[in-house]
XYZ file of C-alpha atoms in Angstrom:
574
model
C 86.124 24.841 -70.136
C 86.694 23.672 -73.463
C 90.408 23.030 -72.975
C 89.691 20.525 -69.840
C 89.229 17.237 -72.061
C 92.518 18.023 -73.621
C 94.015 18.619 -70.144
C 92.658 15.392 -69.123
C 94.405 13.572 -71.960
C 97.849 15.117 -71.202
C 97.428 14.222 -67.543
C 96.699 10.623 -68.358
C 99.524 10.641 -70.755
C 101.922 12.017 -67.989
C 101.013 9.751 -65.530
C 101.177 6.706 -67.962
C 104.670 7.977 -69.091
C 106.106 8.279 -65.557
C 104.626 5.126 -63.789
C 105.845 2.980 -66.767
C 109.372 3.557 -65.849
C 109.327 4.592 -62.458
C 106.800 2.169 -61.174
C 104.024 2.930 -58.438
C 100.190 2.971 -58.501
C 98.366 3.244 -61.825
C 94.989 2.303 -62.286
C 93.507 4.343 -59.286
C 94.912 7.767 -60.470
C 94.004 7.118 -64.038
C 90.376 6.404 -63.101
C 89.870 9.813 -61.442
C 91.771 12.109 -64.017
C 88.442 14.030 -65.027
C 87.152 14.105 -61.393
C 90.574 15.578 -60.178
C 90.780 18.361 -62.786
C 86.832 19.196 -62.107
C 87.560 19.619 -58.583
C 90.547 21.742 -58.883
C 88.537 23.654 -61.525
C 85.595 24.263 -59.414
C 86.835 24.768 -55.865
C 89.571 27.084 -54.405
C 92.043 24.508 -53.045
C 93.962 24.741 -50.773
C 91.395 27.247 -49.084
C 88.646 24.639 -49.620
C 89.801 21.313 -48.214
C 90.031 18.329 -50.390
C 91.105 14.764 -48.903
C 91.533 11.649 -51.280
C 90.584 8.340 -49.754
C 92.627 6.278 -50.518
C 95.470 8.066 -51.493
C 96.456 5.630 -54.528
C 94.100 8.015 -56.331
C 96.022 11.253 -55.804
C 98.801 11.291 -58.570
C 96.605 13.842 -60.801
C 95.915 15.862 -57.588
C 99.755 16.153 -57.076
C 100.808 16.855 -60.609
C 98.211 19.567 -60.769
C 99.382 21.315 -57.651
C 102.982 22.124 -58.356
C 104.824 18.706 -58.153
C 104.695 17.881 -61.782
C 108.594 18.755 -62.013
C 109.414 16.430 -59.126
C 106.854 13.842 -60.020
C 109.345 11.386 -61.370
C 110.809 10.962 -57.664
C 107.508 9.518 -56.700
C 107.895 6.896 -53.910
C 111.839 7.258 -53.988
C 114.008 7.931 -51.161
C 113.966 11.596 -50.743
C 111.282 12.063 -53.140
C 107.570 12.833 -52.901
C 105.211 10.139 -51.113
C 102.825 7.678 -53.088
C 100.158 9.149 -50.827
C 98.934 12.607 -49.856
C 101.086 13.834 -47.153
C 100.553 17.051 -44.979
C 104.258 17.869 -44.811
C 104.683 17.649 -48.450
C 102.154 20.516 -49.680
C 99.736 22.827 -48.508
C 97.295 20.980 -51.048
C 97.403 17.798 -49.208
C 94.978 18.329 -46.356
C 95.099 14.938 -44.856
C 97.412 12.062 -45.059
C 95.750 8.889 -46.511
C 97.785 5.846 -46.742
C 95.065 3.551 -45.121
C 91.536 3.800 -46.305
C 88.141 4.789 -44.855
C 89.437 7.912 -42.808
C 88.373 10.763 -45.294
C 84.920 11.154 -43.972
C 85.679 11.412 -40.279
C 88.587 13.868 -41.204
C 86.683 16.152 -43.526
C 83.738 16.109 -40.957
C 86.254 17.387 -38.307
C 87.347 20.029 -40.783
C 83.871 21.168 -41.619
C 82.765 21.397 -38.121
C 86.040 23.360 -37.320
C 85.115 25.966 -40.238
C 81.567 26.109 -38.807
C 82.899 26.787 -35.360
C 85.028 29.431 -36.769
C 82.123 31.130 -38.799
C 83.847 30.200 -42.156
C 80.487 29.324 -43.754
C 81.671 29.847 -47.178
C 84.691 27.186 -47.038
C 84.061 23.903 -48.959
C 85.144 20.604 -47.761
C 85.431 17.666 -50.215
C 86.297 13.929 -49.382
C 86.603 11.460 -52.343
C 85.976 7.753 -51.292
C 86.446 4.687 -53.170
C 83.450 2.179 -53.012
C 85.934 -0.386 -51.588
C 86.578 2.473 -48.663
C 83.366 3.387 -47.999
C 82.182 -0.254 -46.652
C 84.684 0.028 -43.796
C 83.160 0.382 -40.226
C 85.032 3.678 -39.722
C 83.496 5.220 -43.005
C 79.668 4.245 -41.604
C 80.587 5.774 -38.469
C 81.408 9.093 -40.057
C 78.450 9.071 -42.234
C 76.237 8.416 -39.292
C 77.624 11.503 -37.653
C 77.686 13.504 -40.926
C 74.014 12.951 -41.508
C 72.879 14.753 -38.245
C 75.035 17.700 -38.737
C 74.463 20.783 -41.089
C 78.074 21.376 -42.109
C 79.312 22.210 -45.469
C 80.563 18.923 -46.681
C 80.665 16.910 -50.077
C 81.460 13.104 -50.269
C 82.166 12.238 -53.714
C 81.628 8.308 -53.682
C 83.915 7.062 -56.537
C 82.393 3.688 -57.627
C 84.491 1.651 -60.040
C 83.475 -1.435 -58.240
C 87.224 -2.302 -57.437
C 89.740 -1.479 -54.658
C 92.968 -3.306 -55.072
C 90.851 -6.526 -55.656
C 87.287 -6.489 -56.837
C 84.996 -4.825 -54.229
C 82.834 -7.199 -52.176
C 79.658 -7.249 -49.941
C 76.075 -6.127 -49.742
C 76.746 -2.547 -50.260
C 78.647 -3.257 -53.625
C 75.569 -5.352 -54.739
C 73.274 -2.246 -53.586
C 75.537 0.125 -55.664
C 75.444 -2.043 -58.743
C 71.575 -2.173 -58.416
C 71.541 1.723 -58.182
C 73.767 2.015 -61.447
C 71.388 -0.500 -63.226
C 68.237 1.476 -61.884
C 67.003 -1.799 -60.003
C 67.795 -0.521 -56.508
C 64.787 -0.497 -53.946
C 62.971 2.962 -53.730
C 64.777 4.131 -50.685
C 68.300 5.363 -51.179
C 70.628 4.415 -48.395
C 72.353 7.580 -48.428
C 69.279 9.676 -48.320
C 68.060 7.556 -45.265
C 71.287 8.651 -43.736
C 70.038 12.134 -44.200
C 72.688 13.194 -47.109
C 71.566 15.262 -50.071
C 72.299 12.436 -52.808
C 72.915 12.947 -56.437
C 73.941 10.681 -59.359
C 75.060 8.360 -60.392
C 76.823 10.286 -63.168
C 79.550 9.631 -65.610
C 82.913 10.267 -63.690
C 84.649 10.541 -67.089
C 82.498 13.489 -68.521
C 84.586 16.624 -67.324
C 81.803 18.975 -68.361
C 78.895 17.185 -66.503
C 81.148 16.807 -63.432
C 81.881 20.685 -63.304
C 78.225 21.438 -63.935
C 77.208 19.088 -61.044
C 80.087 20.360 -58.730
C 79.104 23.826 -59.224
C 75.351 23.061 -58.463
C 76.476 21.391 -55.273
C 78.590 24.094 -54.077
C 75.356 26.219 -53.758
C 73.569 23.799 -51.591
C 74.253 23.814 -47.822
C 74.510 20.756 -45.467
C 76.042 17.351 -46.259
C 76.016 16.021 -49.556
C 77.109 12.768 -51.619
C 77.667 12.633 -55.028
C 77.720 9.121 -56.667
C 80.049 9.003 -59.917
C 80.753 5.938 -61.884
C 84.401 5.564 -63.096
C 86.709 2.844 -64.802
C 89.852 2.057 -62.855
C 92.859 2.263 -65.273
C 90.779 4.430 -67.740
C 92.923 5.549 -70.953
C 95.075 2.411 -70.874
C 93.490 -0.551 -72.402
C 95.543 -3.131 -70.691
C 94.764 -1.360 -67.191
C 91.142 -1.422 -67.915
C 91.010 -5.191 -68.727
C 93.135 -6.256 -65.833
C 92.507 -3.989 -63.120
C 94.066 -6.174 -60.295
C 97.505 -6.277 -61.799
C 97.420 -2.817 -63.169
C 96.612 -1.240 -59.608
C 100.541 -1.275 -59.375
C 101.830 -2.954 -62.441
C 105.776 -2.528 -62.076
C 107.368 -1.213 -65.313
C 105.396 -1.435 -68.842
C 105.520 -0.231 -72.076
C 103.750 3.056 -72.060
C 102.162 2.518 -75.907
C 101.057 -1.148 -75.502
C 100.386 -1.324 -71.961
C 102.335 -4.547 -71.689
C 104.335 -5.389 -68.685
C 108.064 -5.539 -69.013
C 108.936 -9.059 -68.068
C 111.879 -9.710 -65.835
C 114.324 -12.532 -67.203
C 113.430 -15.698 -65.952
C 115.273 -16.872 -63.043
C 114.770 -19.542 -60.698
C 114.257 -17.636 -57.329
C 112.885 -18.260 -53.974
C 109.209 -17.803 -53.583
C 107.348 -14.570 -52.101
C 106.348 -15.631 -48.390
C 102.995 -14.610 -49.219
C 102.763 -17.378 -51.887
C 104.296 -19.928 -49.276
C 101.529 -18.937 -47.039
C 98.736 -19.043 -49.894
C 100.123 -22.591 -50.846
C 100.462 -23.829 -47.524
C 97.050 -23.038 -46.124
C 95.573 -24.947 -49.095
C 97.673 -27.929 -48.474
C 96.838 -27.950 -44.709
C 93.112 -27.278 -45.429
C 93.244 -30.109 -47.669
C 93.687 -32.521 -44.735
C 91.990 -30.386 -41.726
C 88.364 -29.687 -42.823
C 88.034 -27.136 -39.743
C 90.465 -24.669 -41.322
C 89.114 -21.282 -42.738
C 90.916 -18.314 -44.192
C 89.794 -14.602 -43.775
C 91.474 -11.476 -45.244
C 90.208 -8.021 -45.231
C 90.301 -6.898 -48.967
C 93.879 -8.364 -49.802
C 93.263 -11.899 -51.320
C 95.905 -11.066 -54.044
C 98.409 -9.436 -51.825
C 98.201 -11.929 -49.258
C 97.876 -14.853 -51.694
C 94.648 -16.126 -49.772
C 93.328 -16.002 -53.305
C 94.587 -19.490 -53.815
C 92.347 -20.911 -51.066
C 89.591 -18.648 -52.332
C 89.971 -20.302 -55.886
C 90.153 -23.842 -54.742
C 87.796 -23.509 -51.624
C 85.595 -20.838 -52.080
C 83.112 -21.649 -49.417
C 85.995 -21.789 -46.780
C 87.934 -18.551 -47.736
C 86.496 -15.137 -47.212
C 87.286 -11.752 -48.349
C 85.405 -9.462 -45.858
C 86.344 -6.259 -47.424
C 88.369 -3.258 -45.876
C 87.115 -4.007 -42.245
C 90.002 -5.303 -40.296
C 87.984 -5.171 -36.870
C 85.374 -7.136 -38.353
C 87.823 -9.836 -39.933
C 89.335 -10.365 -36.264
C 85.988 -10.802 -34.581
C 84.749 -12.815 -37.415
C 87.543 -15.273 -36.682
C 87.087 -15.234 -33.064
C 83.372 -16.130 -33.571
C 84.402 -18.992 -35.676
C 87.152 -20.038 -33.250
C 84.366 -20.508 -30.473
C 82.616 -23.110 -32.590
C 85.839 -25.106 -33.136
C 86.971 -23.876 -36.706
C 90.491 -23.176 -37.181
C 90.824 -19.576 -38.425
C 93.734 -18.145 -40.302
C 93.154 -14.618 -40.156
C 95.722 -12.890 -42.814
C 95.897 -9.287 -42.198
C 99.264 -6.946 -43.310
C 101.132 -6.167 -39.927
C 100.146 -2.402 -40.599
C 96.688 -3.048 -40.941
C 96.227 -5.101 -37.813
C 96.946 -1.863 -36.069
C 93.429 -0.914 -36.935
C 91.801 -3.900 -35.163
C 93.878 -3.730 -31.864
C 91.023 -3.710 -29.223
C 89.404 -6.752 -31.076
C 92.954 -8.742 -31.013
C 92.753 -8.083 -27.135
C 88.965 -8.007 -26.117
C 87.727 -10.567 -28.479
C 90.573 -13.081 -29.085
C 93.166 -12.855 -26.430
C 91.041 -12.150 -23.264
C 88.860 -15.142 -24.086
C 91.971 -17.440 -25.129
C 90.427 -17.994 -28.641
C 92.957 -19.963 -30.843
C 92.713 -17.669 -33.962
C 95.965 -17.949 -36.021
C 97.158 -14.430 -37.143
C 99.292 -14.426 -40.335
C 100.924 -10.967 -40.444
C 102.085 -10.285 -44.253
C 104.421 -7.445 -44.833
C 106.080 -7.270 -41.236
C 108.932 -5.086 -41.060
C 110.222 -2.437 -43.426
C 108.124 -2.484 -46.659
C 110.171 -0.114 -48.856
C 108.474 2.326 -51.278
C 104.993 2.436 -49.616
C 106.450 4.276 -47.049
C 105.740 4.966 -43.283
C 102.000 4.374 -43.632
C 102.691 0.779 -44.646
C 106.018 -0.264 -42.736
C 104.774 -3.168 -40.296
C 107.437 -2.419 -37.646
C 105.144 -1.926 -34.541
C 103.743 -5.604 -34.566
C 106.176 -6.958 -32.126
C 105.822 -4.264 -29.564
C 102.073 -3.631 -29.731
C 101.527 -7.421 -29.444
C 104.189 -8.272 -26.942
C 102.283 -6.750 -24.162
C 99.201 -8.657 -24.662
C 98.601 -11.703 -22.237
C 97.696 -15.235 -23.709
C 99.168 -14.332 -27.186
C 102.054 -16.341 -28.721
C 104.468 -14.412 -31.200
C 106.726 -16.191 -33.624
C 108.779 -14.806 -36.414
C 109.870 -17.748 -38.773
C 113.454 -17.635 -40.151
C 112.527 -18.846 -43.710
C 109.866 -20.814 -45.826
C 110.428 -24.179 -43.860
C 110.001 -22.517 -40.651
C 106.855 -20.713 -41.928
C 105.271 -24.041 -43.083
C 106.257 -25.635 -39.866
C 104.824 -23.021 -37.576
C 101.550 -22.872 -39.757
C 101.301 -26.638 -39.356
C 101.860 -26.377 -35.613
C 99.374 -23.788 -34.978
C 96.565 -25.701 -36.743
C 97.073 -28.749 -34.729
C 95.658 -26.758 -31.717
C 97.379 -24.604 -29.445
C 94.796 -23.478 -26.939
C 96.016 -19.921 -27.308
C 96.031 -17.388 -30.196
C 99.359 -16.919 -32.245
C 100.780 -14.338 -34.557
C 103.098 -15.332 -37.187
C 104.881 -12.498 -38.979
C 106.807 -12.492 -42.120
C 108.127 -9.809 -44.381
C 107.177 -8.614 -47.691
C 109.180 -10.212 -50.811
C 111.218 -13.350 -51.288
C 112.509 -15.861 -49.099
C 115.647 -17.754 -49.248
C 115.048 -21.482 -50.049
C 114.484 -22.769 -53.726
C 113.350 -26.219 -52.846
C 110.731 -24.908 -49.964
C 107.892 -27.443 -50.000
C 109.391 -29.378 -46.928
C 107.494 -32.098 -45.269
C 105.959 -29.920 -42.464
C 106.517 -30.966 -38.742
C 105.499 -29.604 -35.251
C 107.596 -27.207 -33.672
C 107.744 -26.758 -29.735
C 106.404 -23.421 -28.830
C 108.657 -21.008 -27.374
C 111.949 -22.744 -28.645
C 114.885 -21.235 -30.491
C 117.843 -22.875 -32.154
C 121.499 -22.524 -32.333
C 122.613 -21.350 -35.891
C 126.290 -21.251 -35.232
C 128.332 -21.638 -32.069
C 130.481 -18.993 -30.987
C 132.867 -18.008 -28.039
C 132.599 -14.277 -27.344
C 129.676 -12.479 -29.224
C 126.058 -14.087 -29.786
C 123.870 -12.550 -32.191
C 120.243 -13.285 -31.447
C 117.647 -12.867 -34.285
C 114.111 -13.091 -35.031
C 112.523 -13.697 -38.452
C 113.903 -13.368 -41.974
C 116.513 -10.525 -40.881
C 118.331 -13.707 -39.408
C 119.166 -14.928 -43.075
C 120.939 -11.708 -43.553
C 122.991 -12.164 -40.282
C 124.152 -15.678 -41.402
C 125.320 -14.124 -44.597
C 127.126 -11.265 -42.703
C 128.919 -13.797 -40.496
C 129.994 -15.887 -43.666
C 131.337 -12.921 -45.285
C 133.459 -12.223 -42.228
C 134.972 -15.587 -42.774
C 132.871 -17.338 -40.074
C 135.101 -15.965 -37.155
C 134.829 -18.625 -34.124
C 134.221 -15.947 -31.629
C 130.694 -15.113 -33.147
C 127.590 -17.178 -32.526
C 124.093 -16.864 -34.130
C 120.717 -17.863 -32.536
C 117.547 -17.867 -34.354
C 115.085 -17.425 -31.526
C 111.919 -18.040 -33.506
C 109.531 -16.958 -30.720
C 109.368 -13.415 -29.221
C 106.787 -14.707 -26.906
C 107.285 -16.948 -24.925
C 111.012 -16.342 -25.165
C 113.298 -19.489 -25.116
C 114.632 -18.942 -21.370
C 116.815 -21.982 -20.977
C 118.432 -21.150 -24.303
C 118.722 -17.569 -23.126
C 120.341 -18.581 -19.916
C 122.773 -20.647 -21.857
C 123.772 -17.862 -24.012
C 124.127 -15.096 -21.307
C 126.206 -17.615 -19.372
C 128.693 -18.385 -22.047
C 129.416 -15.271 -24.096
C 130.661 -11.720 -23.289
C 128.466 -9.663 -25.635
C 124.859 -10.087 -26.994
C 123.727 -8.372 -29.919
C 120.010 -8.530 -30.973
C 118.695 -7.876 -34.570
C 114.862 -7.216 -35.381
C 113.166 -5.308 -38.198
C 110.693 -3.786 -35.733
C 110.563 -0.876 -33.224
C 113.416 -0.905 -30.594
C 110.914 0.158 -27.825
C 109.127 -2.711 -26.497
C 110.418 -5.324 -29.390
C 112.228 -8.287 -29.152
C 115.493 -6.659 -27.915
C 113.490 -5.129 -25.094
C 112.174 -8.752 -24.144
C 115.775 -10.040 -23.906
C 116.628 -6.954 -21.880
C 113.737 -7.541 -19.504
C 114.830 -11.287 -19.312
C 118.585 -10.371 -18.357
C 117.221 -7.952 -15.584
C 114.883 -10.518 -14.140
C 117.778 -13.224 -13.967
C 120.271 -10.510 -12.821
C 122.773 -11.197 -15.943
C 125.045 -8.132 -16.579
C 126.142 -9.115 -19.773
C 126.064 -5.920 -22.172
C 123.166 -6.180 -24.607
C 123.156 -4.153 -27.855
C 119.809 -3.871 -29.716
C 119.627 -3.500 -33.505
C 115.958 -2.498 -34.498
C 113.857 0.407 -35.813
C 114.822 3.623 -33.880
C 112.220 6.088 -32.509
C 111.306 7.884 -35.671
C 109.065 6.929 -38.930
C 111.171 5.659 -41.500
C 110.774 7.317 -44.776
C 110.086 5.596 -48.104
C 112.959 4.017 -50.342
C 113.916 0.651 -51.682
C 114.041 -1.942 -48.771
C 118.016 -1.927 -48.682
C 117.581 2.030 -48.301
C 115.217 1.764 -45.536
C 117.363 -0.694 -43.666
C 120.076 1.807 -43.876
C 117.943 4.768 -42.555
C 116.836 2.647 -39.619
C 120.432 1.692 -38.873
C 119.922 -2.226 -39.484
C 121.823 -2.620 -42.557
C 124.494 -5.012 -43.366
C 127.350 -2.283 -43.120
C 126.149 -0.814 -39.764
C 125.816 -4.284 -38.195
C 128.994 -5.428 -39.635
C 130.872 -2.268 -38.267
C 129.792 -2.829 -34.898
C 130.499 -6.626 -34.748
C 133.998 -5.984 -36.038
C 134.815 -3.150 -33.240
C 133.209 -5.662 -30.546
C 135.652 -8.359 -31.778
C 138.394 -6.048 -31.624
C 137.316 -5.338 -27.864
C 137.417 -9.040 -27.154
C 141.079 -9.229 -28.349
């Protein structure tokens, strides 16, 4: 017991040491070092079940459960995941890359133990204060409170997720900490045995309290207060930046500045600046994000127009239906959600938006393969899961100018909802602030004329295809078309292409099944074209983590694979 504070110091130093050079998530794991040690000290994992929600907090857990020697491979190709992963270790009881799933999952495990008569087994879920506000977390708490299973929820309250936590529950927890909350405790009202708040950095006190709670049957909630980034001054002072700071000096905490270069902007920043520009002229525009104001750059609008831009917390379903409600009253809502997070609000897109033809503008950031966050965060399913929904327009702009133009077009009024998808990372245009102009919905454009092979692309990956064609010496046989819209397709342009080329290649950074290439094949079948179509897209498996070029190679949509196919097809043409 007396060695635990020293272990906490060593664990902190180890995490800082590795993350400072290898990058990754930092602040969340530093904040739960004492809790991690106390949980593994008191409970008999993996016999006792332990879930981390969100998995950003689990670095210490991974290091203490046999992965210290390989921790430097964290988030790298072939290395360990940045999140708990069932296939990686018996100590990772549930995969948690997205938030707010742990209460339901731990309740499921606890109910299973009860059914099997394993009453001695312990079940613990660590849930952040930003995660617990999600609808699914409340659904889990609501059920948990009417069971008598052996489950402990540890509420890790540090008042921040990736950005500062928001909402009425955050205010309530602040009052609990200050001792000014109303007499009734919300968790006790939900029939949970509540204890706390206690200092989450006092390992001795944590061990004592966990030992006490271990003896109490039924559903329990322990409220602990922690500081995100604890132990690194810079990370404590700037918790948003040090959530995932990149490389930094492990002694001072100063981030290592990359050499100043004139680079194209990040797509998220193009979105963020453009919505402000549009909103200055169109008073009906509002912005909505579920807990991602910094990541999506809606923060620019929140800073300049705080009454018209809303962070609704980790609540994607609410974000979509809130936007739908606003649209019924004549507002122009830009609902800005990461592609992989919109999956969590699928029914709302169908039932609340598309079915009612409400003109919500979905801006889907992080579309395509996102790199080292891995399969929980790759935004590769959106084209397939959205394409089958009636009344929904789907666009993937080629570059920054196109993104600005489609945002401009959408806010003029389309009478239907639209999804605009763009990737993580930088665009291709240094001078990107073009005067915006309207685009005709469902129209593509010819980038380069050819004679034998036509390459059809959607979105940013079209720039890589253009580069590929240039590196091949601009062969006159190869044409390139930026289709811009996945739905509706530009059928006149496709008829022209199918009538004039011998081979068609489609390239997308989404899943092959049901995606853009599938749409082109469906068109060819309807129109009775027999021209062969080769689809480049994400195959039918979950692509692992790695850098974006590495993940493109894993998926077979990298430069070399496409280049080899074009060359062999050109040889057939000859």
